[in-house]
Coordinates of C-alpha atoms and ligand atoms in Angstrom, one line a residue:
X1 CA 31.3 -22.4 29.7
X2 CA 34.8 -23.4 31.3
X3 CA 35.8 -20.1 31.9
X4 CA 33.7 -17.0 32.0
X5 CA 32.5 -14.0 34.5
X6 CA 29.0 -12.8 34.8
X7 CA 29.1 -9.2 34.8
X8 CA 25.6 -8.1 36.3
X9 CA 25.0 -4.9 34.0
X10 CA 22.0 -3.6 34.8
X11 CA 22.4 -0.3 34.2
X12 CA 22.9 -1.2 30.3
X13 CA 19.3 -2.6 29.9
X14 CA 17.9 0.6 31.5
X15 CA 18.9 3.3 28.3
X16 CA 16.1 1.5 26.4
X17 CA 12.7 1.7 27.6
X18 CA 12.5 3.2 31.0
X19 CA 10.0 1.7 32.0
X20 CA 10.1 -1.8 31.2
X21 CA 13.7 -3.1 31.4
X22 CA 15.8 -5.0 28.4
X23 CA 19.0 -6.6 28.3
X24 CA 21.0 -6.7 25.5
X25 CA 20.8 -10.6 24.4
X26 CA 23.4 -12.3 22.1
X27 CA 25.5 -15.1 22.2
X28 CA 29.0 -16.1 21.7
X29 CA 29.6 -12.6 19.8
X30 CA 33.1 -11.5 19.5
X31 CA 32.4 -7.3 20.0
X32 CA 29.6 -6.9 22.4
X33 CA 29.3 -3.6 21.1
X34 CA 28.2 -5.1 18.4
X35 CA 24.7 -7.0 20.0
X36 CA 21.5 -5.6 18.4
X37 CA 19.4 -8.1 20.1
X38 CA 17.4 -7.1 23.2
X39 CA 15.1 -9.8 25.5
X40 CA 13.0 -8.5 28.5
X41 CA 14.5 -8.9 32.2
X42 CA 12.1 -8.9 34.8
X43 CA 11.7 -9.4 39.1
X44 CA 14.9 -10.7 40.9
X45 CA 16.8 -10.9 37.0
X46 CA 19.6 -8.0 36.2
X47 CA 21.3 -8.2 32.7
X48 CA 24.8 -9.9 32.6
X49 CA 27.6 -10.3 30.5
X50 CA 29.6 -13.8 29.7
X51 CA 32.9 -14.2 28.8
X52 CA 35.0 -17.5 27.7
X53 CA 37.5 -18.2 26.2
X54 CA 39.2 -20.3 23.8
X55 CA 42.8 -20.5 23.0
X56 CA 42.9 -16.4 22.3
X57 CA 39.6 -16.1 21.4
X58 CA 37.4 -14.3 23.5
X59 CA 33.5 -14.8 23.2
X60 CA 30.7 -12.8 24.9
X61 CA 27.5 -14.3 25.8
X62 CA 25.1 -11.1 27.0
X63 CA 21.4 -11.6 28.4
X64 CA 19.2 -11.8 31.5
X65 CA 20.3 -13.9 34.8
X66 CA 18.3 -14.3 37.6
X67 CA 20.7 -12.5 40.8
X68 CA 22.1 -15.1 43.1
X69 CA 23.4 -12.1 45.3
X70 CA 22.9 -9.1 46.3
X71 CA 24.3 -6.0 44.8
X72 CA 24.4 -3.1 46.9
X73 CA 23.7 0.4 45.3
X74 CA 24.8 -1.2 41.7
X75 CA 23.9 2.0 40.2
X76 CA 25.4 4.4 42.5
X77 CA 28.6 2.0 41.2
X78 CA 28.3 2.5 37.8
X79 CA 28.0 6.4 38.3
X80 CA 31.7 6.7 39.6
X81 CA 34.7 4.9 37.6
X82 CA 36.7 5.1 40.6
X83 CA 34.5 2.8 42.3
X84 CA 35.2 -0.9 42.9
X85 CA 33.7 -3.3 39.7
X86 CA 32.6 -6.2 41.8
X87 CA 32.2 -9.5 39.3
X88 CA 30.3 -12.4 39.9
X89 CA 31.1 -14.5 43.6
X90 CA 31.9 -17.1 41.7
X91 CA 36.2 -17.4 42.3
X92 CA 36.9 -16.5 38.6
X93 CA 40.1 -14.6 37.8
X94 CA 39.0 -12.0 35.0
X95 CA 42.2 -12.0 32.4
X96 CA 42.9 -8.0 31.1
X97 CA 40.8 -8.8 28.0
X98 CA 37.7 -9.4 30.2
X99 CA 39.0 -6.7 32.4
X100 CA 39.0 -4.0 29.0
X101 CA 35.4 -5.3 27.9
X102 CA 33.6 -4.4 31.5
X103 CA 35.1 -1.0 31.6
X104 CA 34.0 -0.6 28.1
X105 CA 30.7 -1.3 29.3
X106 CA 31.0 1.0 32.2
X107 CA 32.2 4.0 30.1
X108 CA 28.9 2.9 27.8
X109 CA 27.1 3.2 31.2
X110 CA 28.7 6.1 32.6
X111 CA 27.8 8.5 28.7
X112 CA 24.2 6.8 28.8
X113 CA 23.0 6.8 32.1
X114 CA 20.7 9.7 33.4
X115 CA 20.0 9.6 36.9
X116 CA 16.6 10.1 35.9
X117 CA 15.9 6.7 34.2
X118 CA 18.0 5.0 37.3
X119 CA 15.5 6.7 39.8
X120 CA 12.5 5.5 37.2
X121 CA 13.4 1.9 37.0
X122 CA 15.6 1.7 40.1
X123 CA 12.6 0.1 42.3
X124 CA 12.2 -2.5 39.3
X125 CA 15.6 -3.8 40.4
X126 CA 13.9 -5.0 43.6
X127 CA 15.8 -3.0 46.3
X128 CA 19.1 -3.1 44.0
X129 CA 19.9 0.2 44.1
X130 CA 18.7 2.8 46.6
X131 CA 18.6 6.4 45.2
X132 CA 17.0 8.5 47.0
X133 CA 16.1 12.1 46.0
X134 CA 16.9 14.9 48.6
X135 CA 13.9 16.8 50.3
X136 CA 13.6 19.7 52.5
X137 CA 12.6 19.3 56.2
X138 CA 10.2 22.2 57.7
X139 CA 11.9 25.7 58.2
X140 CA 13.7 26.2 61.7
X141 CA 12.0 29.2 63.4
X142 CA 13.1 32.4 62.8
X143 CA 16.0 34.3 64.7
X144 CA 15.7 37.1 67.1
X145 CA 15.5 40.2 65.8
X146 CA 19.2 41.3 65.2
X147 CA 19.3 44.4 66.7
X148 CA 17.1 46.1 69.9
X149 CA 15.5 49.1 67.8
X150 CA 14.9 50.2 64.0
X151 CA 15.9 47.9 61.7
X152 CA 17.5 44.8 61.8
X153 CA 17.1 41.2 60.2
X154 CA 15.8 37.7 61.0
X155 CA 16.8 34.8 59.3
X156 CA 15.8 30.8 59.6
X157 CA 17.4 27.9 57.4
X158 CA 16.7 24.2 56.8
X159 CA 18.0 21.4 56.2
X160 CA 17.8 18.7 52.8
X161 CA 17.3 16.2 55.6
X162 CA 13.5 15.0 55.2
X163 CA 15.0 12.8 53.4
X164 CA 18.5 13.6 52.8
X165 CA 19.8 12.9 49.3
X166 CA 21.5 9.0 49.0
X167 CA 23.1 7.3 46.4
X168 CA 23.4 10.0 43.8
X169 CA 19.7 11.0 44.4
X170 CA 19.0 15.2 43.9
X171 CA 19.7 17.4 45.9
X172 CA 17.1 19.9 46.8
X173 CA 17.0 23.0 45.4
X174 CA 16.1 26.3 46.4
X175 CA 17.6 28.4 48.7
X176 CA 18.8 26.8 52.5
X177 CA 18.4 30.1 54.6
X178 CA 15.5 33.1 54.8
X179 CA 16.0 36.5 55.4
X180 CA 13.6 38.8 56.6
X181 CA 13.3 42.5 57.8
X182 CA 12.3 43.2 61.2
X183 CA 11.8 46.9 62.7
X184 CA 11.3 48.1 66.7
X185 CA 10.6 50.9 67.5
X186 CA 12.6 53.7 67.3
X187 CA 15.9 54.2 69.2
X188 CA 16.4 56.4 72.2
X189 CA 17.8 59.9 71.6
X190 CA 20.5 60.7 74.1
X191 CA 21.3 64.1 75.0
X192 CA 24.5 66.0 74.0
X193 CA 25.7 69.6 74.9
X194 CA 25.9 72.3 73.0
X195 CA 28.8 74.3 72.6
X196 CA 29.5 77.1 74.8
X197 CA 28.3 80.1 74.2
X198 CA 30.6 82.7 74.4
X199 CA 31.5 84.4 77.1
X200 CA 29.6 87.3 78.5
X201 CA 30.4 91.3 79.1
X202 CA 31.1 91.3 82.9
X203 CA 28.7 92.2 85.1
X204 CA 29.6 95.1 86.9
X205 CA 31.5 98.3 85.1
X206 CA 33.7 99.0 87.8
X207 CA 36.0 96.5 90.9
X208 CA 34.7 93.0 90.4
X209 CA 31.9 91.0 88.0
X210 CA 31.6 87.6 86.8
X211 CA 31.6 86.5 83.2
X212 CA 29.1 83.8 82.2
X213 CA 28.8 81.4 79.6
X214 CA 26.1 78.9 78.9
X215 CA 25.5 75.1 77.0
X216 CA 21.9 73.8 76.6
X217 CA 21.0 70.0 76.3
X218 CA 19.9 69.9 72.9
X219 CA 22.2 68.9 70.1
X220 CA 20.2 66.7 70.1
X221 CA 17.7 66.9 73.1
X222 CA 17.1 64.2 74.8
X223 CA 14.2 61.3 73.3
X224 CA 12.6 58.5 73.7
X225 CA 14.0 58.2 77.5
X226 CA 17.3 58.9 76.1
X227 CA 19.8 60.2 78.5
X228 CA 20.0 63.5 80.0
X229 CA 23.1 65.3 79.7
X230 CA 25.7 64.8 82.7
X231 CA 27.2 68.8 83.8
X232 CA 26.3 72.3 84.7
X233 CA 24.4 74.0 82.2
X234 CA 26.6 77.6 82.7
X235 CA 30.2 78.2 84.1
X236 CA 31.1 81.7 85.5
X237 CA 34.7 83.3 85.3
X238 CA 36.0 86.7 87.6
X239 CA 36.6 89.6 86.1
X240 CA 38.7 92.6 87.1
X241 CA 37.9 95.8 86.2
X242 CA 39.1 99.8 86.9
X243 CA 38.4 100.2 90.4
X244 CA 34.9 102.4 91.3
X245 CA 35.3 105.2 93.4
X246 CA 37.1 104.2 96.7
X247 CA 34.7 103.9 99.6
X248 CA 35.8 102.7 102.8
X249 CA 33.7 101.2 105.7
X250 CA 32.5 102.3 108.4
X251 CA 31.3 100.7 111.7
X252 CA 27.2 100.8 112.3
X253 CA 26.6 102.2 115.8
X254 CA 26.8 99.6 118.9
X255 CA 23.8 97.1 119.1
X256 CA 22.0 97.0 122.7
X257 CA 24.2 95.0 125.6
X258 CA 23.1 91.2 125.5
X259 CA 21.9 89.8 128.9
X260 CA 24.5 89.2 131.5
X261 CA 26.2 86.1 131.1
X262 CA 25.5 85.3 135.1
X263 CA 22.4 85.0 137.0
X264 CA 23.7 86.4 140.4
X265 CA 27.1 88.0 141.3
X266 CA 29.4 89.3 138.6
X267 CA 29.4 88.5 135.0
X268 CA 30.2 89.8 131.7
X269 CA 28.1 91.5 128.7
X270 CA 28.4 91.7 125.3
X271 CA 27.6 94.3 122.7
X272 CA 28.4 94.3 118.6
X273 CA 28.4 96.8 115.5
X274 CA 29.0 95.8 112.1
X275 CA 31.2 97.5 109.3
X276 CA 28.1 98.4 107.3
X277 CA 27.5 102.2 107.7
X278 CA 28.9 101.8 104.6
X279 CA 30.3 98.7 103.8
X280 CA 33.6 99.5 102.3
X281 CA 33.8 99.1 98.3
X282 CA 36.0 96.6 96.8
X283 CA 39.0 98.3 96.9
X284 CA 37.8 100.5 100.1
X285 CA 39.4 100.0 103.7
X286 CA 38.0 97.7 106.0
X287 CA 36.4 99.1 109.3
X288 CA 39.2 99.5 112.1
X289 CA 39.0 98.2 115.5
X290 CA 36.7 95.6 117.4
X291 CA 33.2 94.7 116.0
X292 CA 32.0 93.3 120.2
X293 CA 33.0 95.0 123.1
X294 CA 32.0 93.6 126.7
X295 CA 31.7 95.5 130.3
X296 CA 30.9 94.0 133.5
X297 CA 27.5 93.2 134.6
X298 CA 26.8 92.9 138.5
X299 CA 23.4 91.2 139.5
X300 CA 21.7 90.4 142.7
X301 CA 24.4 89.0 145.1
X302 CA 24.4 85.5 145.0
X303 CA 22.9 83.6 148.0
X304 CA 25.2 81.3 150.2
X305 CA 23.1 79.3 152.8
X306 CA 24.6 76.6 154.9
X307 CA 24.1 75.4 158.6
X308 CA 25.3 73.5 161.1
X309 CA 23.3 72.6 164.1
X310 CA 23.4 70.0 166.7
X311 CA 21.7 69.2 170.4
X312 CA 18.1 68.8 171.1
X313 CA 15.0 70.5 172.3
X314 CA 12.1 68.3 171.4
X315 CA 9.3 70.9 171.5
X316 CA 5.6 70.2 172.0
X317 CA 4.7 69.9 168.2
X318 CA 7.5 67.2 168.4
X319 CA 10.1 69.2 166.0
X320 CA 13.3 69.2 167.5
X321 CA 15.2 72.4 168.0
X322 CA 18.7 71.7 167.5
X323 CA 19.9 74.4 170.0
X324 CA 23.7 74.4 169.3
X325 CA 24.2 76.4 166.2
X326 CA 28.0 75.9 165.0
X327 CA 27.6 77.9 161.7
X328 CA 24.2 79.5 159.8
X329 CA 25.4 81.1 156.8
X330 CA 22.7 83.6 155.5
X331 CA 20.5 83.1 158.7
X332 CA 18.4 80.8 157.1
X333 CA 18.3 78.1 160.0
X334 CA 15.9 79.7 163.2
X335 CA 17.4 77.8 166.5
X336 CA 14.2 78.8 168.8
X337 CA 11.7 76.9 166.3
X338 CA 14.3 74.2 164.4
X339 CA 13.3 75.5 161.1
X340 CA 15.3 75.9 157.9
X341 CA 13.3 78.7 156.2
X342 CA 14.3 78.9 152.0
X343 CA 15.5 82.6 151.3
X344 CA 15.8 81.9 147.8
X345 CA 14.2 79.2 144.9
X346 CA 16.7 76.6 144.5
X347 CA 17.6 73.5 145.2
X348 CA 18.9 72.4 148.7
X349 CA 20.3 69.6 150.5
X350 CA 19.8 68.2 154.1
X351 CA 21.0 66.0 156.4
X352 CA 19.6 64.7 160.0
X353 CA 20.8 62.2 163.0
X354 CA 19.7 61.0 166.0
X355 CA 21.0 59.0 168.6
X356 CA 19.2 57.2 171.4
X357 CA 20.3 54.8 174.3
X358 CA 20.1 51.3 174.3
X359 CA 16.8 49.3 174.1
X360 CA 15.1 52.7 172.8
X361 CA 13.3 53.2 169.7
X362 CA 15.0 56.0 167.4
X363 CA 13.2 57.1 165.1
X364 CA 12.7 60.7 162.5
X365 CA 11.5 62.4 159.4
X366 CA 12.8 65.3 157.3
X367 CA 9.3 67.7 156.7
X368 CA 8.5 70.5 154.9
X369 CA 5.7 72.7 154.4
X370 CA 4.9 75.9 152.1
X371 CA 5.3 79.5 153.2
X372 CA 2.2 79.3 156.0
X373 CA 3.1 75.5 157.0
X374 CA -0.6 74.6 156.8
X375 CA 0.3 71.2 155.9
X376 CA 3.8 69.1 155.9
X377 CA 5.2 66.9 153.6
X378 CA 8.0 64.1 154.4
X379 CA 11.2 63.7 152.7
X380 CA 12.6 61.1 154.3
X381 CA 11.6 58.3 157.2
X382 CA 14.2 57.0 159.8
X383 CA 14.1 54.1 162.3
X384 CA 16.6 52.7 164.8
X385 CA 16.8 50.1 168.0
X386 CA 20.3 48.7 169.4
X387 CA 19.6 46.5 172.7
X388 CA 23.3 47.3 174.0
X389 CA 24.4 50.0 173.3
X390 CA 24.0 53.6 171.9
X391 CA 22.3 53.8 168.5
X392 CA 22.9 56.6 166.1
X393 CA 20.7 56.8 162.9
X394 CA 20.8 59.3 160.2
X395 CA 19.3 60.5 156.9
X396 CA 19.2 62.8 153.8
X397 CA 17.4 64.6 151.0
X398 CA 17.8 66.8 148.2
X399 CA 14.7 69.0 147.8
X400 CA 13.8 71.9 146.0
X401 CA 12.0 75.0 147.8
X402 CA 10.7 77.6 147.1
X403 CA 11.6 81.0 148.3
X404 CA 10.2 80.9 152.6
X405 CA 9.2 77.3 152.4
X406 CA 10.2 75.3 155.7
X407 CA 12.5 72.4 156.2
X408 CA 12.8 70.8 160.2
X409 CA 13.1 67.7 161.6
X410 CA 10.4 65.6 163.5
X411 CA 11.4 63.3 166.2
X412 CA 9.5 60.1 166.9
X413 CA 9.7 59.3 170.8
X414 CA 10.4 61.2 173.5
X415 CA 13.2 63.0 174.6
X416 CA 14.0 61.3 176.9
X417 CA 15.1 58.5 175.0
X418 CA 17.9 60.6 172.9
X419 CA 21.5 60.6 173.6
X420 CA 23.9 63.6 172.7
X421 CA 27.2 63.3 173.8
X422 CA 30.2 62.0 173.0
X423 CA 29.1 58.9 171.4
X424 CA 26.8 60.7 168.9
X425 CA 25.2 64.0 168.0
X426 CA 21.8 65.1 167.3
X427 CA 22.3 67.2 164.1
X428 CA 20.7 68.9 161.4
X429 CA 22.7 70.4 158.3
X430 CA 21.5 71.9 155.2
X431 CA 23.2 73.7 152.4
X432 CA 21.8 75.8 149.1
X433 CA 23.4 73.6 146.3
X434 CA 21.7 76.2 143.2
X435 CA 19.6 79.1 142.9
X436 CA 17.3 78.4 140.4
Ligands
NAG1 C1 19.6 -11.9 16.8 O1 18.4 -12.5 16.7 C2 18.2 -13.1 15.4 C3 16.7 -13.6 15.4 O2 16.3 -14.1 16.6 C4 19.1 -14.2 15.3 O3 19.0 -14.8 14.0 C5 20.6 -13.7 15.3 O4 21.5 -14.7 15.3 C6 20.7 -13.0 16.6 N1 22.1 -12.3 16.7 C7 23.0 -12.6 17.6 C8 24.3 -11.9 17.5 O5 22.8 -13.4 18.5
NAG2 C1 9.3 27.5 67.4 O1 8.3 28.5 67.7 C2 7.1 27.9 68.3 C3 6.0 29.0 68.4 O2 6.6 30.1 68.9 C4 7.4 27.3 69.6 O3 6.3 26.6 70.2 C5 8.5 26.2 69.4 O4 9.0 25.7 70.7 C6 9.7 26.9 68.7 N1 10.7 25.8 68.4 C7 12.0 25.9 68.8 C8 12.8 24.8 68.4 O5 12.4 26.9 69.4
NAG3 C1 23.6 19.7 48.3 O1 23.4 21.1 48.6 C2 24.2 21.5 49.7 C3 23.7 22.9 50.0 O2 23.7 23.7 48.8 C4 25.7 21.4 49.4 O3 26.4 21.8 50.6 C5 26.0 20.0 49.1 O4 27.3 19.8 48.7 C6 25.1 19.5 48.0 N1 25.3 18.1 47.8 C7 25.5 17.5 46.6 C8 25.7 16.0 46.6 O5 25.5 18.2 45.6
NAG4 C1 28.2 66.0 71.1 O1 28.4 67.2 70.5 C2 29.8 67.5 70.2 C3 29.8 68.9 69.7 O2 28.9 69.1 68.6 C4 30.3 66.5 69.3 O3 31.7 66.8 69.1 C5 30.2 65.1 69.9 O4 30.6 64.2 69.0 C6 28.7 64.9 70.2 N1 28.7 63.6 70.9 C7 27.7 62.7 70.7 C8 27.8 61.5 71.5 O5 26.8 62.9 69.9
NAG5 C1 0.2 76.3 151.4 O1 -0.4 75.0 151.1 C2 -1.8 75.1 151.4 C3 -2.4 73.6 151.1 O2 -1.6 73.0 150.1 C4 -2.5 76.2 150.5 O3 -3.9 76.2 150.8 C5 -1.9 77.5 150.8 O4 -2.4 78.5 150.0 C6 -0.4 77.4 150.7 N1 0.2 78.7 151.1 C7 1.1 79.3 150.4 C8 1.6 80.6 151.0 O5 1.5 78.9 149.4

């Protein structure tokens, strides 16, 4: 054995007996086609293939050899040509002659083998070759449904993953998706209109009508919360016809005067008709002329009461009398008593001040009483004291009356003490602001 290759063949023992491997066995043969003889391989052996030579005369040597090295997926090898023959590790050069007798033997693989006997005896090669038959994995879950309502489809796949096919081993078979029906419920209805209708007569035979046409919601009515249709349901048009018989308006009589537009004094009221006795016809004249007319209303003349009053005359119920009148519009202000007596309900003003000389105490109140001044109420309270010189105090209120209630001015003292001169007055003013 000078020269020679070991060809590891084991593939070529496997066509035999599947189950229990043989190698073709002969020695120094010129054809290895030609070998007949067969011998058992068994754990950690793969069949082989010897070439030598001498001079040009090329000898085969075929049998068992124990493996010295691994050969990765020998079979999935010899099921492609186009894959790499790998020859012994042994640094042999294979001449063309060697080269033409394994591919021989490869093209007697490749027509022989069935995949089958190589997954069969494959795990007799001791982890030679590692085909592996593809397997489903578990179905995915199914999809959503495909559509919201009625009918739609689900689907689910999976995957030749559990495990996945190596090394030539069979795919799965059998279908990789799933379809299914799936059905909601029904789908909403929306609404849609109708056509119109066409139009109708006009309403009125003579002046003017209205024509009227009308749609309804139901092509198709609304279902299933379907929508409602968005619009008006009719649509009205004008019409013109011949003119009726010409009528034209006439003014109602006046309606009663309206209350005076003042309370006292002058003012103006107000009366109205309307053009209804008859109301003109379409094509009628209008009423001529005004629809309100207004006259002038005189009431109760209206009160003005103001006074002006200075001086004093304390009297013995301590009111002071203010004796110097300057004005007393409407005479309401009584100088002999020093009361303001209310002619009228309303709402009045007042104003009061004293003056007193030095180191005296100064003091008032604003009263007032009802009609038989049984009992006084005050409306305000006033207090002065200067050590040097003359002190003037003063004080007012808005109050309302009614009609012959009193209003006067109560002094706290002695008259003595007051001062009225130059320096200061002792008045008392009032004034009727509003009648009410
Ligand atoms: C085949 O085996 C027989 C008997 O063992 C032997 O005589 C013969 O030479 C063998 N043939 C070859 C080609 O080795
Ligand atoms: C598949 O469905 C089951 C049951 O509804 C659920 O528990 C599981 O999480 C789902 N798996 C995936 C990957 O969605
Ligand atoms: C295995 O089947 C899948 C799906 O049918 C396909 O895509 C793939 O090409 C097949 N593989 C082989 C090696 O035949
Ligand atoms: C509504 O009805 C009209 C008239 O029949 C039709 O032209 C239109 O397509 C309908 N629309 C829908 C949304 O059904
Ligand atoms: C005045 O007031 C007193 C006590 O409040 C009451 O008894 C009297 O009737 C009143 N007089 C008038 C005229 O209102």
């Amino acid at each position: 054995m000078s020269k020679g290759v070991w060809i590891p063949l084991a593939a070529l023992c496997m066509f035999r007996v599947s189950e229990c491997l043989e190698c073709f066995s002969c020695q120094n043969i010129a054809d290895p086609d030609e070998c007949r003889n067969t011998s058992q391989c068994s754990s950690g052996q793969s069949c082989s293939l010897q070439t030598s030579q001498a001079g040009s005369d090329l000898r085969f040597n075929m049998g068992v050899n124990t493996i010295s090295y691994a050969v990765p997926s020998l079979l999935a090898h010899t099921v492609s040509l186009d894959a790499p023959f790998r020859p012994d590790s042994s640094p042999h050069v294979m001449n063309a002659a060697v080269q033409t007798a394994a591919m021989r033997t490869f093209v007697l693989i490749e027509n022989l083998l069935n995949i089958h006997h190589a997954k069969i005896t494959c795990p007799k090669f001791c982890g030679l070759c590692q085909l592996v038959d593809g397997n489903w994995a578990a179905w995915a879950n199914w999809s959503s449904c495909s559509v919201t309502c009625e009918d739609g489809k689900q689907t689910r796949t999976r995957t030749c993953t559990n495990p996945q096919p190596s090394n030539g081993g069979l795919n799965c078979t059998g279908p990789a998706s799933d379809t299914k029906l799936c059905t909601k419920q029904l789908c909403p209805v929306h609404g849609n209109w109708t056509e119109w209708s066409t139009w109708s007569g006009c309403s009125v035979t003579c002046d003017v009508g209205l024509r009227k046409r009308t749609r309804s919601c139901t092509n198709p009515k609304p279902d299933r919360s379907g929508d409602f249709c968005v619009g008006e349901s009719s649509e009205y048009t004008v019409c013109l016809t011949d003119p009726c018989s010409t009528r034209n308006g006439g003014w109602s009589s006046w309606g009663s005067w309206q209350s005076c537009s003042v309370t006292c004094g002058g003012g103006l009221k107000l009366r109205s008709r309307t053009c209804t006795s008859p109301s003109p016809s379409a094509y009628g004249k209008a009423c001529e002329g005004n629809f309100e007319a207004f006259a002038v209303c005189v009431n109760t003349p209206c009160y003005a009461v103001a006074f002006n009053a200075h001086g004093h005359n304390v009297l013995s119920n301590f009111v002071n009398a203010f004796p110097t009148v300057i004005f007393n519009e409407g005479n309401a202000y009584h100088a002999s008593s020093g009361h303001f007596t209310a002619p009228v309900d309303g709402l009045y003003y007042f104003t009061a001040q004293f003056c007193c000389i030095p180191q005296q105490e100064c003091g008032f109140f604003i009263e007032k009483s009802n009609a038989s001044i049984s009992s006084s109420t005050h409306l305000t309270a006033t207090f002065e004291h200067h050590t040097t010189d003359v002190a003037c105090t003063s004080a007012s209120t808005s109050v309302k009356l009614n009609r012959n209630e009193h209003v006067w001015v109560l002094i706290q003292g002695t008259s003595s003490y007051l001062y009225d001169g130059y320096n200061g007055w002792n008045t008392f003013t009032g004034t009727l602001i509003q009648e009410l």
